[in-house]
Structures are given as C-alpha cells and as structure tokens.
C-alpha cells in the first residue's frame, strides 16, 4: 500500500508539473506577438516614416532638443528602452525572491506592456514622440516580465527536461507570431477591401498585438504557482543593492559569470537583428511592407522547427556545442546579408530562412543552459542578471547600428557591423567549461550539456 501511495504521489507530481509547464509555455505564446508584429515588422518602418514626416528640411527630428536623424530614431528609442529596463529589472528580481510572489509582478509588467502596445493605435501623423514613449514602456515591460517568466524554468522542469521545455516555450512563441502575422498580412494586404487606409491597417496590427498579449497572459497567471523561497518574508531591498549582492555571489562562481559575458555579447547581436532587420529591408533594400511581413512569417514558421530541432541536437551533442554551431550560422548569414541586392525579395527570403533556422534554438538553449548554472533558491535573482545580459546590455547593438548609419548613411555598413558580436561571443563561449560551471553551482551535471 505504501508503494502504491508513493507511485500515486509521483504520478500526481508529474501531472501537476506538466500542467504548469503548459501554462508556462503560454506566456511565450502571449508576449511573442509583440516581439514579432510590433518590434520586428511594423513599428520600425512605421515609426521611421512618422519621424521622417515630422523631420525638418535636413531630415532631423529634435526630441528634447537633440538633433537626431529621422532614420536613426527607432534604433535610439530601442536603446533607451533597454537602458530603462536595466534600472527596473534588479528591483523586480529582488522583489520576486524576497516576497516569493512572482505572479503579481508578472501580471503588472505584462499588462503595462500590453496597454502601451494597444495604445500604439493612436500613433499617426507626426506623433513620433508618442511612438517613442510607447515603445520604451512596452519594450521595458516585456524585458522585466521575462525576468520573472524565465525564473520559473528551474522550478517547473528537472535538469533532464530543461532543454526540451525551454525549446517548446520558444516554439510556442514563434507559432503565435506566425499565426498573428498571417492575420496581419491579410489585413495589411487587403486594407482597401476592409475599408481602412494603409496607415490605419498598420495601427490596427500594432494594437492587436497588445490585446493578444493581455488576453493570453491569463493562462500562465492561472496555472503557474508561486513557491516560497529562502528569502521569502524578508523586506525587499533596493534593486541595485540586490543586484550588487548577486554579482558578489556570482564572483564565487566565475564560470557562471563567464557564460553571462559570452551570452551578453552574442545575444546583443541577435536582439539587434530582430529589431533592425525590417528597417534594413525597407530602407536599404527597398522592399515593400508586404514582403517584409512574408519574410518575418517565414522566420517564425522555420523558427518553430529550428527551436525543436536544435533541442533534439542538444540531446546528442550538448547545448554548448549546438549553440556554438548556431553562432557560426549567424555569422555566415549576416555576412551574406551585406551583399543582398536591392529590390529582389527572393534573396531576402533566403536570408530570412537562414535566420529562422537558428533564431529560436540559440535563444532557447542559452536559457536552458543558464538554468543549470543557477543555485537553488536564487532563480529570480540570477535570472535578473541573465535578463540584464539578455536585454540590459542589448542597447549596444542598436546604438552601433544607429551610429553606423548616422555616420555612413548606409544600412549595409550597419548590418555588417553586427558580425563582431557573433564572432566574439563564439570565442568567449568556447572557453567556458560548462560541466565544471554546473558543478560549481551545486547542481547535478546532466549527461549531455
């Protein structure tokens, strides 16, 4: 009878874990449409067009009295959003660990970001400042929410499941992005049939991403559960003090810091490609908005298979080797992107296919690999530092992209400058002995990592 009870309890635990994992996947499903439809496809070209409409005779806008080339405004706004998020993320991580209440904080960030995204419906005429403000709020909100979301991974998946669970989460996100992009493409391409202007169609697409984000966030909020931590019940400290304490703790785990440094570098390149690819396609290659939507849809569809496929590769070759292979692919793809001929969509589609095959997998496996380097009970604290590496330093790529364009007037020069992030990131990651890093964090070392 005792054995049957133990088996029943084990079965119940597995069932509850699977239920919670499925709920966790749905936050990727909810918020990824923002990254896809808003940040990657519509907002860059649209906000650039709005800024150009508001520009002076020399092509400059003047936010806060600062002369900014209209073509660089979107990239600078992305950088500003990331700088803001680095002030907020440590506070969110500290509050989550010290109160043991992640869900209320996740809800706050998700709905603030969803509201800002929905508000983009009102971005018309020359309201480039409104667009920049809403972008900053939404982008910072999604960054902070990901601190909380990612910190659930070590709690809902044992070590042997994390590569697969993380990869499925990314696959859910890309599947949602694909579905929403199909709807966006129909609306945008046939906007006359729906009786709306092209500008109105874009604004509806932007706002719909916010509504989707808010609606599907209800699923993880219902299924995920908060767990008490060792620090629960203590008064939350100042976020920066907590971050400083986390960094001091990490100094005793230098290999975890070494991984974060490598991730910081190569992920900066990934995030910049995500946010600036549509601007490169529209401004440098002269491609239509419909072409860009189809290209990003192709990325989303292939990224679903790419994330799951790279998750399977990690079972055979380990997460580290699989990520290193993806960085080689990123370097080759961006190098080819420099030579793309203008006005020929088919080659842009080839580039999109290359990006899609490595995009989801490189991010999913990085997340799961880091989860092995997190000491038990410090998930939100360490994932706050991870998200700082994920987004907190991702202002450098957009800034370099914007400065390169401002100095040279060429988006080709801007896109090729990003290769450095992947080459340097490869070298840094290759030097990290991840098995020793997992051991030093006090975690069991998987057979393949």
Coordinates of N, CA, C and O in Angstrom, one line a residue, residues 345-408:
X345 N 13.1 40.4 -53.6 CA 12.6 39.8 -52.4 C 13.1 38.4 -52.2 O 13.3 37.9 -51.1
X346 N 13.3 37.6 -53.3 CA 13.7 36.2 -53.1 C 14.9 36.0 -52.3 O 15.0 35.1 -51.5
X347 N 15.9 36.9 -52.5 CA 17.2 36.8 -51.7 C 17.0 37.2 -50.2 O 17.6 36.6 -49.3
X348 N 16.1 38.1 -50.0 CA 15.7 38.5 -48.6 C 15.0 37.3 -48.0 O 15.2 37.1 -46.8
X349 N 14.2 36.5 -48.7 CA 13.5 35.4 -48.2 C 14.6 34.3 -47.8 O 14.4 33.6 -46.8
X350 N 15.6 34.1 -48.6 CA 16.7 33.2 -48.3 C 17.4 33.6 -47.0 O 17.7 32.7 -46.1
X351 N 17.6 34.9 -46.9 CA 18.2 35.4 -45.6 C 17.3 35.1 -44.4 O 17.8 34.6 -43.4
X352 N 16.0 35.3 -44.6 CA 15.1 35.1 -43.5 C 15.0 33.6 -43.1 O 14.9 33.3 -41.9
X353 N 15.1 32.7 -44.1 CA 15.2 31.3 -43.8 C 16.4 30.9 -43.0 O 16.3 30.2 -42.0
X354 N 17.5 31.5 -43.3 CA 18.7 31.2 -42.5 C 18.6 31.7 -41.1 O 19.0 31.0 -40.2
X355 N 18.0 32.9 -40.9 CA 17.8 33.4 -39.6 C 16.8 32.5 -38.8 O 17.0 32.2 -37.6
X356 N 15.7 32.1 -39.4 CA 14.7 31.4 -38.8 C 15.2 30.0 -38.2 O 14.8 29.6 -37.1
X357 N 16.1 29.4 -39.0 CA 16.5 28.1 -38.6 C 17.4 28.1 -37.3 O 17.5 27.1 -36.6
X358 N 18.1 29.2 -37.0 CA 18.9 29.3 -35.9 C 18.4 30.2 -34.8 O 18.9 30.1 -33.6
X359 N 17.4 31.0 -35.1 CA 17.0 32.0 -34.1 C 16.5 31.4 -32.8 O 17.0 31.7 -31.7
X360 N 15.4 30.6 -32.9 CA 14.8 30.1 -31.7 C 15.7 29.1 -30.9 O 15.7 29.2 -29.7
X361 N 16.4 28.3 -31.6 CA 17.3 27.3 -30.9 C 18.4 28.0 -30.1 O 18.7 27.6 -29.0
X362 N 19.0 29.0 -30.7 CA 20.1 29.6 -30.0 C 19.7 30.3 -28.7 O 20.3 30.3 -27.7
X363 N 18.5 30.9 -28.8 CA 17.9 31.5 -27.6 C 17.4 30.5 -26.5 O 17.7 30.6 -25.3
X364 N 16.7 29.5 -27.0 CA 16.1 28.5 -26.1 C 17.2 27.7 -25.4 O 17.1 27.5 -24.2
X365 N 18.2 27.3 -26.1 CA 19.3 26.5 -25.5 C 20.1 27.4 -24.5 O 20.7 26.9 -23.5
X366 N 20.3 28.7 -24.8 CA 21.0 29.6 -23.9 C 20.3 29.7 -22.6 O 20.9 29.6 -21.5
X367 N 19.0 29.8 -22.7 CA 18.2 29.9 -21.5 C 18.3 28.6 -20.6 O 18.4 28.7 -19.4
X368 N 18.1 27.5 -21.3 CA 18.1 26.2 -20.5 C 19.5 25.9 -20.0 O 19.7 25.4 -18.9
X369 N 20.6 26.3 -20.8 CA 21.9 26.1 -20.3 C 22.2 26.9 -19.0 O 22.8 26.4 -18.1
X370 N 21.8 28.2 -19.1 CA 22.0 29.0 -17.9 C 21.2 28.5 -16.7 O 21.7 28.6 -15.5
X371 N 20.1 27.9 -16.9 CA 19.3 27.4 -15.7 C 20.1 26.4 -14.9 O 19.8 26.2 -13.7
X372 N 21.0 25.7 -15.6 CA 21.8 24.7 -14.8 C 22.9 25.4 -14.0 O 23.5 24.8 -13.1
X373 N 23.1 26.7 -14.3 CA 24.2 27.4 -13.6 C 23.6 28.2 -12.4 O 24.4 29.0 -11.8
X374 N 22.3 28.1 -12.1 CA 21.7 28.9 -11.1 C 21.6 28.1 -9.8 O 21.0 27.0 -9.8
X375 N 22.1 28.6 -8.7 CA 22.0 27.9 -7.4 C 20.5 27.8 -7.0 O 19.8 28.7 -7.2
X376 N 20.1 26.7 -6.4 CA 18.8 26.5 -6.0 C 18.3 27.6 -5.0 O 19.1 28.0 -4.1
X377 N 17.1 28.1 -5.2 CA 16.6 29.2 -4.3 C 16.9 30.6 -4.7 O 16.5 31.5 -4.1
X378 N 17.7 30.7 -5.8 CA 18.1 32.1 -6.3 C 17.7 32.3 -7.7 O 18.4 33.0 -8.5
X379 N 16.6 31.7 -8.1 CA 16.2 31.7 -9.5 C 16.0 33.1 -10.1 O 16.5 33.5 -11.1
X380 N 15.1 33.8 -9.4 CA 14.7 35.2 -9.9 C 15.9 36.1 -9.8 O 16.2 36.9 -10.6
X381 N 16.7 35.9 -8.7 CA 17.9 36.8 -8.5 C 18.9 36.6 -9.7 O 19.4 37.5 -10.2
X382 N 19.2 35.3 -10.0 CA 20.1 35.0 -11.1 C 19.6 35.3 -12.4 O 20.3 35.8 -13.3
X383 N 18.3 35.0 -12.6 CA 17.7 35.3 -13.9 C 17.5 36.8 -14.1 O 17.4 37.3 -15.3
X384 N 17.5 37.6 -13.1 CA 17.6 39.1 -13.2 C 18.9 39.5 -13.9 O 18.9 40.3 -14.8
X385 N 20.0 38.9 -13.4 CA 21.3 39.1 -14.0 C 21.3 38.6 -15.4 O 21.9 39.2 -16.3
X386 N 20.7 37.4 -15.7 CA 20.6 36.9 -17.0 C 19.9 37.8 -18.0 O 20.3 38.1 -19.1
X387 N 18.7 38.3 -17.5 CA 18.0 39.2 -18.3 C 18.7 40.6 -18.6 O 18.6 41.2 -19.6
X388 N 19.5 40.9 -17.6 CA 20.4 42.1 -17.8 C 21.3 41.8 -18.9 O 21.6 42.7 -19.8
X389 N 21.9 40.6 -19.0 CA 22.7 40.2 -20.1 C 21.9 40.1 -21.4 O 22.3 40.4 -22.5
X390 N 20.6 39.6 -21.3 CA 19.8 39.4 -22.4 C 19.4 40.7 -23.0 O 19.5 41.0 -24.2
X391 N 18.8 41.6 -22.2 CA 18.3 42.9 -22.7 C 19.0 44.1 -22.2 O 19.1 45.1 -22.8
X392 N 19.5 44.0 -20.9 CA 20.1 45.1 -20.3 C 21.3 45.7 -21.0 O 21.7 46.8 -20.8
X393 N 22.1 44.8 -21.7 CA 23.2 45.4 -22.5 C 22.9 45.3 -24.0 O 23.8 45.6 -24.8
X394 N 21.7 45.0 -24.3 CA 21.3 45.0 -25.8 C 21.1 46.3 -26.4 O 20.6 46.5 -27.5
X395 N 21.4 47.4 -25.6 CA 21.4 48.7 -26.2 C 22.6 49.0 -27.1 O 22.6 49.8 -28.0
X396 N 23.7 48.2 -26.9 CA 24.9 48.5 -27.6 C 24.8 48.2 -29.1 O 25.2 49.0 -30.0
X397 N 24.1 47.1 -29.5 CA 23.9 46.7 -30.9 C 23.1 47.7 -31.6 O 23.5 48.3 -32.7
X398 N 21.8 48.1 -31.1 CA 21.1 49.1 -31.8 C 21.8 50.5 -31.8 O 21.7 51.2 -32.8
X399 N 22.5 50.8 -30.8 CA 23.3 52.0 -30.8 C 24.3 52.0 -31.9 O 24.5 53.0 -32.6
X400 N 25.1 50.9 -32.0 CA 26.1 50.8 -33.0 C 25.5 50.8 -34.4 O 26.0 51.5 -35.3
X401 N 24.3 50.1 -34.5 CA 23.6 50.2 -35.8 C 23.2 51.6 -36.2 O 23.4 52.0 -37.3
X402 N 22.6 52.3 -35.2 CA 22.2 53.7 -35.5 C 23.3 54.6 -35.7 O 23.3 55.4 -36.7
X403 N 24.4 54.5 -35.0 CA 25.6 55.4 -35.2 C 26.2 55.1 -36.5 O 26.7 56.0 -37.2
X404 N 26.3 53.8 -36.9 CA 26.9 53.5 -38.2 C 26.2 54.1 -39.3 O 26.7 54.6 -40.2
X405 N 24.8 54.0 -39.2 CA 24.0 54.6 -40.3 C 24.2 56.1 -40.2 O 24.3 56.8 -41.3
X406 N 24.2 56.7 -39.0 CA 24.2 58.2 -39.0 C 25.6 58.7 -39.5 O 25.6 59.7 -40.2
X407 N 26.6 57.9 -39.3 CA 28.0 58.3 -39.8 C 28.2 58.0 -41.3 O 28.9 58.8 -42.0
X408 N 27.6 56.9 -41.8 CA 27.9 56.5 -43.1 C 26.7 56.7 -44.1 O 26.9 56.7 -45.3

